[in-house]
mmCIF file of C-alpha atoms and ligand atoms in Angstrom:
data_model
loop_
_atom_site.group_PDB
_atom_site.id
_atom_site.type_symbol
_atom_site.label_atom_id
_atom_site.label_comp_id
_atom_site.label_asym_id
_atom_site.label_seq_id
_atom_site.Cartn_x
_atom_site.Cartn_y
_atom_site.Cartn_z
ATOM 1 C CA UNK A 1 -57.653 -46.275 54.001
ATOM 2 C CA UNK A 2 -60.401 -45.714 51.375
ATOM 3 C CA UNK A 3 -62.520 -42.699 51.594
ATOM 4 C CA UNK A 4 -65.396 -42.512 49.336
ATOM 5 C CA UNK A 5 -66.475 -38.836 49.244
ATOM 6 C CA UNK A 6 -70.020 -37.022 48.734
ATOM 7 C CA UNK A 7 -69.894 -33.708 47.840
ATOM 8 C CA UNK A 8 -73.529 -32.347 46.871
ATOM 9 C CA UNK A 9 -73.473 -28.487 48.188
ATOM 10 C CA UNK A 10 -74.435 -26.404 45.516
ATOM 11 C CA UNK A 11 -75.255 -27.635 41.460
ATOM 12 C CA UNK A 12 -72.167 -30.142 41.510
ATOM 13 C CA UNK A 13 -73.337 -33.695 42.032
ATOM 14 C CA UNK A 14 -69.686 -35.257 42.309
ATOM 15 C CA UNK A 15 -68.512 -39.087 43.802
ATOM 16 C CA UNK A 16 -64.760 -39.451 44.689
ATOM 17 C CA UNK A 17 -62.626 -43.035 45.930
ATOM 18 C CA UNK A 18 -59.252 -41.310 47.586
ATOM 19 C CA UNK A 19 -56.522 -43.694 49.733
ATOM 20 C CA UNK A 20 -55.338 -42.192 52.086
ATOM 21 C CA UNK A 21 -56.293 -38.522 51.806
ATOM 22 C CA UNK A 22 -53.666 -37.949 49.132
ATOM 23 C CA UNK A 23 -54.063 -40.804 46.194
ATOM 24 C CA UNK A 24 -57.092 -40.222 43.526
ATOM 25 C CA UNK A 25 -58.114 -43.810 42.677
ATOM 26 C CA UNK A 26 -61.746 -41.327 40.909
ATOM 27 C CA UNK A 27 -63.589 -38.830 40.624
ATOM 28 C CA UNK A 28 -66.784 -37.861 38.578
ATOM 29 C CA UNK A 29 -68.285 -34.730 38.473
ATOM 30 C CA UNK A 30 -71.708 -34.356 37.607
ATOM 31 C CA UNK A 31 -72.281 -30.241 36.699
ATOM 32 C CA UNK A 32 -75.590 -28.921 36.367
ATOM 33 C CA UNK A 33 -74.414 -25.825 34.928
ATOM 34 C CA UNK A 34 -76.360 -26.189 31.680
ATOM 35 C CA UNK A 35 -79.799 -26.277 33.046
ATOM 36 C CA UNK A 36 -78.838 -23.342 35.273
ATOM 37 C CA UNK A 37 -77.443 -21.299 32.980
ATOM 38 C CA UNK A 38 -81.037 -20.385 31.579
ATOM 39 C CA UNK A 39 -82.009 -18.457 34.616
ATOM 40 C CA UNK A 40 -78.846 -16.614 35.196
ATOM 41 C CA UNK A 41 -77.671 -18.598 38.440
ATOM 42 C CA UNK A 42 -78.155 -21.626 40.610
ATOM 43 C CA UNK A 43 -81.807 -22.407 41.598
ATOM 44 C CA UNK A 44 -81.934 -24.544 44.359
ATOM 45 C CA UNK A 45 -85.136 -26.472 44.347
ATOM 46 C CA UNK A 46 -84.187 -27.396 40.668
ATOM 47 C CA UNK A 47 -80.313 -28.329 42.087
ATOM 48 C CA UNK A 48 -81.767 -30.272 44.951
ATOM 49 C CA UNK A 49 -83.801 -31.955 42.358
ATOM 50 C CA UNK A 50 -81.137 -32.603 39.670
ATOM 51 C CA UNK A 51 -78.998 -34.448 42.820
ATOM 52 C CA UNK A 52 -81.365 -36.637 44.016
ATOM 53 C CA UNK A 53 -82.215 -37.788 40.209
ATOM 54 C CA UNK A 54 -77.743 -38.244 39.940
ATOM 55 C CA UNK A 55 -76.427 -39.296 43.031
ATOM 56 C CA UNK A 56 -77.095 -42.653 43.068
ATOM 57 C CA UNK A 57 -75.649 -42.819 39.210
ATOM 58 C CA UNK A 58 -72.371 -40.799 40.608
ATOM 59 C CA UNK A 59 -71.876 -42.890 42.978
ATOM 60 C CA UNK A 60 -72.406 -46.082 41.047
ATOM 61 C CA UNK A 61 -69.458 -44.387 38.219
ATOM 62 C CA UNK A 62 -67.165 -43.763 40.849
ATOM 63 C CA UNK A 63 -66.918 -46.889 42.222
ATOM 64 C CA UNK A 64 -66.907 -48.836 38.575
ATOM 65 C CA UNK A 65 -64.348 -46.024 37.306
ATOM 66 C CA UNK A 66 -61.964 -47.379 40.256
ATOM 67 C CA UNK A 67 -63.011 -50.662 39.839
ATOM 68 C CA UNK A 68 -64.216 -50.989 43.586
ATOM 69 C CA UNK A 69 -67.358 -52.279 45.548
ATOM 70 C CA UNK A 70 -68.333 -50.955 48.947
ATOM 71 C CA UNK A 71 -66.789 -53.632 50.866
ATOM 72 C CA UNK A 72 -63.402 -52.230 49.895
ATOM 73 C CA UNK A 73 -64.615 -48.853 51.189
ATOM 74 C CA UNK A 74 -63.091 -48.074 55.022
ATOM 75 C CA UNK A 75 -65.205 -44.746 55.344
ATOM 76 C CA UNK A 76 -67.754 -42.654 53.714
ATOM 77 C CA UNK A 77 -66.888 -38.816 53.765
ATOM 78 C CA UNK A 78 -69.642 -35.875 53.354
ATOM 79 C CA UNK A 79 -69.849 -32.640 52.790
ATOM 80 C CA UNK A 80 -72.780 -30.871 55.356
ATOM 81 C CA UNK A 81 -72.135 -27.753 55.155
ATOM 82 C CA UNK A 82 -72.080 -24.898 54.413
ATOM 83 C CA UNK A 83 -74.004 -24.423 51.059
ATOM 84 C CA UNK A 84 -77.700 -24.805 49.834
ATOM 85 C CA UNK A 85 -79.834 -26.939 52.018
ATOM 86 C CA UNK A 86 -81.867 -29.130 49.871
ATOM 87 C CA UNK A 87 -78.787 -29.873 47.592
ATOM 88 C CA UNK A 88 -76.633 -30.663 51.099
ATOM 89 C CA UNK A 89 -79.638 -33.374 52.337
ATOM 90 C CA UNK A 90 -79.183 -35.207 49.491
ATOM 91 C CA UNK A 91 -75.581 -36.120 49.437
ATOM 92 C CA UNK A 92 -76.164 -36.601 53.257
ATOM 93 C CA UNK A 93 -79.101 -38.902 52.616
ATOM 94 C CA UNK A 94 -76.990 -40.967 50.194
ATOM 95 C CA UNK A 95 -73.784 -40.999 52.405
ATOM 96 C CA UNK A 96 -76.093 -41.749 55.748
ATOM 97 C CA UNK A 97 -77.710 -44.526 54.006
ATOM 98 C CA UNK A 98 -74.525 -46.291 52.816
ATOM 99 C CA UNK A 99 -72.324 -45.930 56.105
ATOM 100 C CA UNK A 100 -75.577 -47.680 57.901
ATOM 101 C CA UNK A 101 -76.050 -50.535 55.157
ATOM 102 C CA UNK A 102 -72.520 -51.296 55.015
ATOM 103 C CA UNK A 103 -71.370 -50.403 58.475
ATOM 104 C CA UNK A 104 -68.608 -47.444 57.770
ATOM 105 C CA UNK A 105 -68.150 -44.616 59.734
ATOM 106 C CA UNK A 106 -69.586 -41.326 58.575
ATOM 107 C CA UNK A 107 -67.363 -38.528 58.067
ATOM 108 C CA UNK A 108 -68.871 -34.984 58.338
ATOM 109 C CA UNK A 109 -66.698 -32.572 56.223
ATOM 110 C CA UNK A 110 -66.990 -28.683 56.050
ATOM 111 C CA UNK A 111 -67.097 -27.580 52.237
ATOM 112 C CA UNK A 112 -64.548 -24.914 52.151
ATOM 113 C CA UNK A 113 -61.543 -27.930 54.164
ATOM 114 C CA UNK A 114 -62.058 -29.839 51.460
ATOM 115 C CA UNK A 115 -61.050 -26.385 49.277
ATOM 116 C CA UNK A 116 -58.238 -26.314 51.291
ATOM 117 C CA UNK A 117 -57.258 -29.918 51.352
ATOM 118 C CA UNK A 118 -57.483 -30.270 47.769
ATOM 119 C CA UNK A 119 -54.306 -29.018 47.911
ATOM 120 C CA UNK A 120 -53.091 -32.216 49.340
ATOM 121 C CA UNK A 121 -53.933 -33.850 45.678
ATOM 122 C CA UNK A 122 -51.132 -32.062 44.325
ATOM 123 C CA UNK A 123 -48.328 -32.296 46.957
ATOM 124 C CA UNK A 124 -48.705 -33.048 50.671
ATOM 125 C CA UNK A 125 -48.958 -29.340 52.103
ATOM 126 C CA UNK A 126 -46.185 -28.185 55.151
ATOM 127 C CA UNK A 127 -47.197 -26.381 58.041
ATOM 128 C CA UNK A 128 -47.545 -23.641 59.387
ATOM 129 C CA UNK A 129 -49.392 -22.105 56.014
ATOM 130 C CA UNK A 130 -51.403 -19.071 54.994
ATOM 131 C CA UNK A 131 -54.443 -20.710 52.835
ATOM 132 C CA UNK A 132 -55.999 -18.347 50.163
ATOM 133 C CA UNK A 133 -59.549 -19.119 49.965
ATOM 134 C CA UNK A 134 -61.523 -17.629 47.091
ATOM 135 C CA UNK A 135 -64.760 -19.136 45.889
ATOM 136 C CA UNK A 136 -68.482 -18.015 45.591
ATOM 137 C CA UNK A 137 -69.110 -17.688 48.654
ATOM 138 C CA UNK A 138 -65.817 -16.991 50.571
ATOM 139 C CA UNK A 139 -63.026 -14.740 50.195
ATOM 140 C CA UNK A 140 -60.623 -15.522 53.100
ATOM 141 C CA UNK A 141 -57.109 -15.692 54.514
ATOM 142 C CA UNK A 142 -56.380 -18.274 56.884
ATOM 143 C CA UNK A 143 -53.424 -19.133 59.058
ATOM 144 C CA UNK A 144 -53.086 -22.794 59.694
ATOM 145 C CA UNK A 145 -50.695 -24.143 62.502
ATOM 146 C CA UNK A 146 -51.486 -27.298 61.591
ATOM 147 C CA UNK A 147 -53.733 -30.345 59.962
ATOM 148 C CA UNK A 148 -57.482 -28.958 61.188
ATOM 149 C CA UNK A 149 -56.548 -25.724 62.602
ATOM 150 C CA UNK A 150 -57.889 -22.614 61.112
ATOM 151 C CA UNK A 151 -57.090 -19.074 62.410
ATOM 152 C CA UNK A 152 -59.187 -16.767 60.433
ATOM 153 C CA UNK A 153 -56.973 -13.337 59.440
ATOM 154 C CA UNK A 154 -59.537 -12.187 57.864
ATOM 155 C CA UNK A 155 -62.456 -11.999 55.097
ATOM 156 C CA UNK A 156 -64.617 -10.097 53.070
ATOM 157 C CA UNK A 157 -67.042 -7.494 54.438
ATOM 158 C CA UNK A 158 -69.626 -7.739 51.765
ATOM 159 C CA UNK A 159 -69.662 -9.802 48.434
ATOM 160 C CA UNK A 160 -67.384 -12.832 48.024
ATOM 161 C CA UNK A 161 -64.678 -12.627 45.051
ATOM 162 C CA UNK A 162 -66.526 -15.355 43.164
ATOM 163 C CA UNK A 163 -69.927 -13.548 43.394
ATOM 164 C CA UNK A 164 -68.456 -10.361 42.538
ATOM 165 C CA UNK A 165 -67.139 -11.673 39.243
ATOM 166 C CA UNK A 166 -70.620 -13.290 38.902
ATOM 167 C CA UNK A 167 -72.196 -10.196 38.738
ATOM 168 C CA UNK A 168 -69.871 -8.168 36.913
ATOM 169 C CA UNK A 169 -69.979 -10.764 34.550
ATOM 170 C CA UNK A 170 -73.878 -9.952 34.157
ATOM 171 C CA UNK A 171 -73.448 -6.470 33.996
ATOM 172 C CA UNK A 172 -70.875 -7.083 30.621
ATOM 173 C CA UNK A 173 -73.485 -9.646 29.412
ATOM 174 C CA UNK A 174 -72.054 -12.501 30.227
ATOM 175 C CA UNK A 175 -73.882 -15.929 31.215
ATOM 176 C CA UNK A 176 -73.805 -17.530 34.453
ATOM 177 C CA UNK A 177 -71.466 -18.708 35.743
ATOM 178 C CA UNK A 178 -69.531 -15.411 34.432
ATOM 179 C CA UNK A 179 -66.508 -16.049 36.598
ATOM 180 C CA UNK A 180 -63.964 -17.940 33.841
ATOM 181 C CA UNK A 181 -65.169 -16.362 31.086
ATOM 182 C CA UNK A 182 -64.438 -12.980 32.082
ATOM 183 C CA UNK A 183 -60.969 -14.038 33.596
ATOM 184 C CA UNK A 184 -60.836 -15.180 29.570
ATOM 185 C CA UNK A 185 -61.758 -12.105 28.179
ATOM 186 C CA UNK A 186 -59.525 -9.955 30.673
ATOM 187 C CA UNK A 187 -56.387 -11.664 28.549
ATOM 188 C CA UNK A 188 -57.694 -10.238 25.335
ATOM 189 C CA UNK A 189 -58.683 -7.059 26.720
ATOM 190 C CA UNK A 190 -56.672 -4.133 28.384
ATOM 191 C CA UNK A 191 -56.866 -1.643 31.498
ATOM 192 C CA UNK A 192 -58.484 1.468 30.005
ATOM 193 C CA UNK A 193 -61.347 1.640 32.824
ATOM 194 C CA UNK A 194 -61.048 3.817 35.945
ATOM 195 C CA UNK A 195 -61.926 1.552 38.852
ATOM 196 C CA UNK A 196 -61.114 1.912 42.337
ATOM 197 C CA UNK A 197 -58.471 -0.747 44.383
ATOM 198 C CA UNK A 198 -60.908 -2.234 46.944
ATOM 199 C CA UNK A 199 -60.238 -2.056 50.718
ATOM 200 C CA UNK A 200 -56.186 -1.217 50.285
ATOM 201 C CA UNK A 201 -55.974 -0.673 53.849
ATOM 202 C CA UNK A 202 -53.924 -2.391 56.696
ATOM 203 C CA UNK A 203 -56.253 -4.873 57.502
ATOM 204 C CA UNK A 204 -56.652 -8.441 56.415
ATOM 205 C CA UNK A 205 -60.008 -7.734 54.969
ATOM 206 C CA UNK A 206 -61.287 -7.302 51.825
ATOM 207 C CA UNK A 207 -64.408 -5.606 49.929
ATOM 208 C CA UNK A 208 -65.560 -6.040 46.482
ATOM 209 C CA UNK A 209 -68.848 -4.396 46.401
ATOM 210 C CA UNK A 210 -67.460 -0.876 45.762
ATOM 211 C CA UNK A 211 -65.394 -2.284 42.648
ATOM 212 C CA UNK A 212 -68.765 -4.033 41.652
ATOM 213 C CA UNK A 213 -70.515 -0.871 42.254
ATOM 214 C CA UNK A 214 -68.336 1.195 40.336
ATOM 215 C CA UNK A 215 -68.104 -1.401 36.844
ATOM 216 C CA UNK A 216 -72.364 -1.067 37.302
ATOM 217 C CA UNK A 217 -72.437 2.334 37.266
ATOM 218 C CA UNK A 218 -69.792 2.489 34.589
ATOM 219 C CA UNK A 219 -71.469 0.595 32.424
ATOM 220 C CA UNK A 220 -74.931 2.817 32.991
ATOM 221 C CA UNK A 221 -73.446 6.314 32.463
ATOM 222 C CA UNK A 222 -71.579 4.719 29.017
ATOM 223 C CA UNK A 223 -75.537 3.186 28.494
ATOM 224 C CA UNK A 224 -76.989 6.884 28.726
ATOM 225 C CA UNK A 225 -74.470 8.355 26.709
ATOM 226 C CA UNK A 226 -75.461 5.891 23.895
ATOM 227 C CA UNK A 227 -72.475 3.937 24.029
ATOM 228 C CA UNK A 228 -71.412 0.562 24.340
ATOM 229 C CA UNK A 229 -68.687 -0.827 27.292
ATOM 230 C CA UNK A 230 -65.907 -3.039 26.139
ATOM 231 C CA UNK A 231 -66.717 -6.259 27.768
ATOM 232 C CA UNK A 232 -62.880 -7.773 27.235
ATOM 233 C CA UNK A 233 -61.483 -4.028 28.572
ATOM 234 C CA UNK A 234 -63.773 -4.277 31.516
ATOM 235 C CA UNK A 235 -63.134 -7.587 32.012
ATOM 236 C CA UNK A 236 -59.709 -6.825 32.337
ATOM 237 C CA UNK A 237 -59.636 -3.477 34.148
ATOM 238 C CA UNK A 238 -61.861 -5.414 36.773
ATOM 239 C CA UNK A 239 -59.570 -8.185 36.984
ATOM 240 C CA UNK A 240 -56.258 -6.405 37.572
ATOM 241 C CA UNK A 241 -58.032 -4.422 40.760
ATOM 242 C CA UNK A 242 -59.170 -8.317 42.406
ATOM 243 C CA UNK A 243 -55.806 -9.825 41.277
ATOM 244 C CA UNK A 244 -53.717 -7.057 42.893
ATOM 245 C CA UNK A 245 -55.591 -6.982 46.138
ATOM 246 C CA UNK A 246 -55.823 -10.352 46.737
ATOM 247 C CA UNK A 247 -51.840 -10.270 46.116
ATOM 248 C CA UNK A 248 -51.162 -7.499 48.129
ATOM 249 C CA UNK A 249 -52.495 -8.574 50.884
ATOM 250 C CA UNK A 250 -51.693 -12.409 50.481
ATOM 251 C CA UNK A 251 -48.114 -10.958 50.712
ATOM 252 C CA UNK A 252 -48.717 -8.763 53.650
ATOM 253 C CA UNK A 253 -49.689 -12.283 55.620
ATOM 254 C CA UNK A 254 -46.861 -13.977 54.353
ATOM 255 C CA UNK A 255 -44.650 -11.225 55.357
ATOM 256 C CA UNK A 256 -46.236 -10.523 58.822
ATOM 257 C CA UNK A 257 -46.559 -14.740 59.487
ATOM 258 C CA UNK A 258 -43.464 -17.189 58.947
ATOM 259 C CA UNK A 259 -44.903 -20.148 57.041
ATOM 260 C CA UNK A 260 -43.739 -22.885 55.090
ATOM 261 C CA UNK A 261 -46.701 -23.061 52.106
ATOM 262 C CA UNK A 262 -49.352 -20.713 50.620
ATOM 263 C CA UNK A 263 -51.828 -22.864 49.345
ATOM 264 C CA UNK A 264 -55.081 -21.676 47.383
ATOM 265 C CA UNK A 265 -58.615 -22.727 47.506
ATOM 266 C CA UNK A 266 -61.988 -22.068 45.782
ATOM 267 C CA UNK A 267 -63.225 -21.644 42.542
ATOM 268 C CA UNK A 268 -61.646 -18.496 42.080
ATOM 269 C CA UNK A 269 -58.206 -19.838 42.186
ATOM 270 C CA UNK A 270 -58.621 -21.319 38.982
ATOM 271 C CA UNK A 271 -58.163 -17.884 37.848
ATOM 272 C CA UNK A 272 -55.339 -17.703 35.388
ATOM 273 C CA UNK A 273 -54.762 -14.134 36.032
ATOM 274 C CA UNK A 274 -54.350 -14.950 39.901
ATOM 275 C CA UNK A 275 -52.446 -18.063 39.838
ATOM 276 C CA UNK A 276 -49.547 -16.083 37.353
ATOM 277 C CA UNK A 277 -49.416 -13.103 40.211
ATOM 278 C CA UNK A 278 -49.046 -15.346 42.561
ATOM 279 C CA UNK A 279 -46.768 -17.482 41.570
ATOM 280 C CA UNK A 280 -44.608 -14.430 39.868
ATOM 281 C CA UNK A 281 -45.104 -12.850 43.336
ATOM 282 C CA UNK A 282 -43.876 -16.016 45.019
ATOM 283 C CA UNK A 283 -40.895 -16.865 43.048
ATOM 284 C CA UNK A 284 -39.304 -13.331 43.814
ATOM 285 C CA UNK A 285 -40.105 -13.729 47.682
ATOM 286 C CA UNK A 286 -38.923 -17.262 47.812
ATOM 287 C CA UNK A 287 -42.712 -18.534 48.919
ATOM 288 C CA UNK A 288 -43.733 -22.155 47.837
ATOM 289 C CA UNK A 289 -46.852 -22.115 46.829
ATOM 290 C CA UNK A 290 -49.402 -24.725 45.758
ATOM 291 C CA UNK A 291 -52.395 -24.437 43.741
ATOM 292 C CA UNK A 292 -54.993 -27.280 42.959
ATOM 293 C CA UNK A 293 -54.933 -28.359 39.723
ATOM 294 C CA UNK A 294 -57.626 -26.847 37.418
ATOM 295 C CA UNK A 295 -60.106 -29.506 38.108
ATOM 296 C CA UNK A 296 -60.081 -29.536 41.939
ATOM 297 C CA UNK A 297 -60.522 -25.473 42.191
ATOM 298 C CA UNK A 298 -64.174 -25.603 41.577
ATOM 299 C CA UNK A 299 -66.688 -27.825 43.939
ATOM 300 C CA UNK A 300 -65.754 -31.669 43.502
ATOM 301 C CA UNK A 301 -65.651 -34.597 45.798
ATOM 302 C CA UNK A 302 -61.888 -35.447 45.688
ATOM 303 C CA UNK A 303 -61.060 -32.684 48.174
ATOM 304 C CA UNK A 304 -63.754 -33.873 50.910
ATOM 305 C CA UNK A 305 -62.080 -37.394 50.284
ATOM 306 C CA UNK A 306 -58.610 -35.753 51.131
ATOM 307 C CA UNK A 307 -59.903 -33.548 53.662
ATOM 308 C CA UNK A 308 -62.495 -36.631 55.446
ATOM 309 C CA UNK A 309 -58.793 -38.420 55.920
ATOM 310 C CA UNK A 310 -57.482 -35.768 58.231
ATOM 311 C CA UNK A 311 -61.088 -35.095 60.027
ATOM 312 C CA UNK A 312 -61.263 -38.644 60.658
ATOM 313 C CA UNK A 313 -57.449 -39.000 62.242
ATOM 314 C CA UNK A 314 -58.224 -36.117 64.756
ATOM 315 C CA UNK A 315 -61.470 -38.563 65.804
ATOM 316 C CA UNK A 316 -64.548 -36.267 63.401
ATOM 317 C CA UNK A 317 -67.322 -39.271 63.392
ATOM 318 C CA UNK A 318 -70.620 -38.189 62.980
ATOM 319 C CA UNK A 319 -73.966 -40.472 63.872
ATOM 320 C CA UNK A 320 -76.774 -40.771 61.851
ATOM 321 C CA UNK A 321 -78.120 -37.594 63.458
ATOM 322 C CA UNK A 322 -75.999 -35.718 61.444
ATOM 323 C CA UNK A 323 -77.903 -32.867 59.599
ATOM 324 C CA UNK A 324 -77.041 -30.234 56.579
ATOM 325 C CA UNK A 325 -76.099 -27.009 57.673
ATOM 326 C CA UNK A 326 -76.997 -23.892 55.401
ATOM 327 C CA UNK A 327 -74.187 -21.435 57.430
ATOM 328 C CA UNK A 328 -71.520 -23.235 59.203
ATOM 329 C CA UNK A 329 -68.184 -21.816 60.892
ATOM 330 C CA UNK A 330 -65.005 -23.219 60.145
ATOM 331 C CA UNK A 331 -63.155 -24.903 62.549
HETATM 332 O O1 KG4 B 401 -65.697 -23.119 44.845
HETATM 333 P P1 KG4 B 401 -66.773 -22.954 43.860
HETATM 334 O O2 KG4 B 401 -66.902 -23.967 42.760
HETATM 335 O O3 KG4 B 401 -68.144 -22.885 44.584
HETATM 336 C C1 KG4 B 401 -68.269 -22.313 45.842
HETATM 337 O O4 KG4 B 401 -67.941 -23.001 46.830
HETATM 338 O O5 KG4 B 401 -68.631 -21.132 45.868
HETATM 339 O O6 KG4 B 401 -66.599 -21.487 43.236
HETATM 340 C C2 KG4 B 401 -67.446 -21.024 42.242
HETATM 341 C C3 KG4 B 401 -67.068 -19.607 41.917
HETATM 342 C C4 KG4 B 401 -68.036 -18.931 40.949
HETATM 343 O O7 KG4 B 401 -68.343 -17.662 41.464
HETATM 344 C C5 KG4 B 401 -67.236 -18.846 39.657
HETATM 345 O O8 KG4 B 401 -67.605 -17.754 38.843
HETATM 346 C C6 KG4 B 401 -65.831 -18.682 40.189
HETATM 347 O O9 KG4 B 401 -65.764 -19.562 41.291
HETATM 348 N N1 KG4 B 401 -64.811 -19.064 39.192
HETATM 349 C C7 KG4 B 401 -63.933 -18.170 38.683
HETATM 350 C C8 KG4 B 401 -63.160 -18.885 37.733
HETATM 351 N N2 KG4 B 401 -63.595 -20.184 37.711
HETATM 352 C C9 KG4 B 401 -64.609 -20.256 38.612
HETATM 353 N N3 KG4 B 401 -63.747 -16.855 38.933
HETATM 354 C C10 KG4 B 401 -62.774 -16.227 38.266
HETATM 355 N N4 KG4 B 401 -61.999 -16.841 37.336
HETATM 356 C C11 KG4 B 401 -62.141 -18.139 37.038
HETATM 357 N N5 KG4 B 401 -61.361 -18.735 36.131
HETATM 358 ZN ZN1 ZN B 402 -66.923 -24.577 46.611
#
């Protein structure tokens, strides 16, 4: 079966062809990170803008760069939700308007399963799993019994990892988005800074607006007192406290819960310093883990064509009436 995938939610325009929710036959990816970049993050009337001038381009590449036409397409999968609205309509616009003109069914896709699923790119996952989600807007551990079921542990109780590094990343002058380049900078610099471990409780929550607090005020005091922070040794102080708590309590799941896989999802787990904790951390407990490759971590379309598979085999077929959600549960 061949999925082609929409994914539109946020300043990736991005067009992926996948058989059978595990084969890439292409993907393009379409980043408007450039023209946001200016204003320090992602402004969504010029995102929404920037999609509908691309989509129908993307789309066009995708299916040339697998050497396809729409009548070899069996479905068309979408992402609608959640993210920013006027950048959702528009990949549901073009994926509405091709499953009526050709006659496919039309797959409705939640953003952060296709995080999850892009997992399924690199090796088919096993179940039961614990799925580490970590993007902009999520910071989450999830139990999953199996294909489609999510059993939220727990999340965060105030900023998202992603975000968090987005702002730190401002506060040590970095541009937008700040999240790789400080993970870059915490390899060159070392863990001279004070900060507090976020949330190290019992629970399966986390918190990373204290530890964001803290580098802020940080860097103000060293302001007043006429001096300058280290950006790399901030960068990395900061990084070891959201690397070890995200461990910790990974581990704590995978201790409490008898799986088969940890699998991580989001932006975030492109993080070099996480994915080397990790997988140290997993090697000594005996845990296989699976991590997207590099290009699937951040928003793409490939994982809502390998996550549309397994929404469409449980019977998810949306009607034309299907709208964008801004805030939408997963389940
Ligand atoms: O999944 P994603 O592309 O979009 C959302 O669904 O939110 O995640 C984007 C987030 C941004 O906050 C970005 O700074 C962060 O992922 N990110 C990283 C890295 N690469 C992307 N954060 C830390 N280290 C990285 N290497
Ligand atoms: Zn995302």
């Amino acid at each position: 079966m061949y999925i082609l995938a929409i994914e539109s939610s946020c300043d990736e325009t991005s067009v992926s062809i996948i058989k059978d929710g595990l084969e890439e036959i292409s993907t393009v990816i379409l980043s408007q990170i450039d023209t946001h970049k200016d204003y320090g993050g992602v402004v969504p009337e010029i995102a929404s803008r920037m999609h509908v001038e691309n989509i129908t381009i993307v789309i066009d590449e995708a299916l040339k760069k697998a050497n396809m036409e729409m009548k070899d397409i069996d479905a068309i999968a979408v992402t609608y939700g959640p993210g920013l609205i006027g950048s959702l309509l528009v990949g549901l616009m073009a994926a509405k308007t091709l499953a009526f003109i050709y006659n496919k069914p039309l797959i409705p896709v939640h953003h952060i399963a296709g995080h999850i699923y892009a997992n399924n790119l690199v090796k088919r996952v096993e179940f039961p799993l614990i799925a580490l989600v970590v993007s902009g807007g999520h910071t989450e551990l999830i139990y999953m019994k199996e294909d489609y079921s999510f059993e939220k542990l727990g999340g965060t109780l105030d900023d998202a990892v992603g975000e968090a590094y987005d702002k730190v990343a401002r506060v040590i002058g970095i541009p937008y988005p700040g999240g790789p380049m400080v993970d870059k900078l915490a390899h060159e610099g070392s863990d001279v800074y004070n900060l507090p471990l976020p949330l190290d409780d019992d629970s399966y929550n986390f918190s990373f607006s204290g530890l964001k607090s803290a580098v802020i005020n940080l860097a103000h005091n060293e302001k007043q007192r006429g001096n300058e922070i280290n950006s790399a040794n901030m960068a990395c102080s900061f990084q070891n406290r959201v690397v070890k708590i995200l461990v910790k309590k990974t581990m704590k799941a995978l201790n409490d819960y008898d799986v088969k896989n940890l699998i991580v999802a989001g932006g975030v787990a492109a993080n070099k310093g996480l994915r080397e904790a990790l997988t140290k951390e997993c090697e000594k407990n005996g845990v296989n883990l699976i991590i997207p490759k590099m290009k699937y971590c951040t928003d793409n379309a490939a994982m809502i064509g390998a996550a549309g598979y397994y929404a469409y085999k449980r019977g998810d077929i949306a009607g034309l009436d299907l709208n964008a959600k801004a805030v939408l549960p997963l389940k």
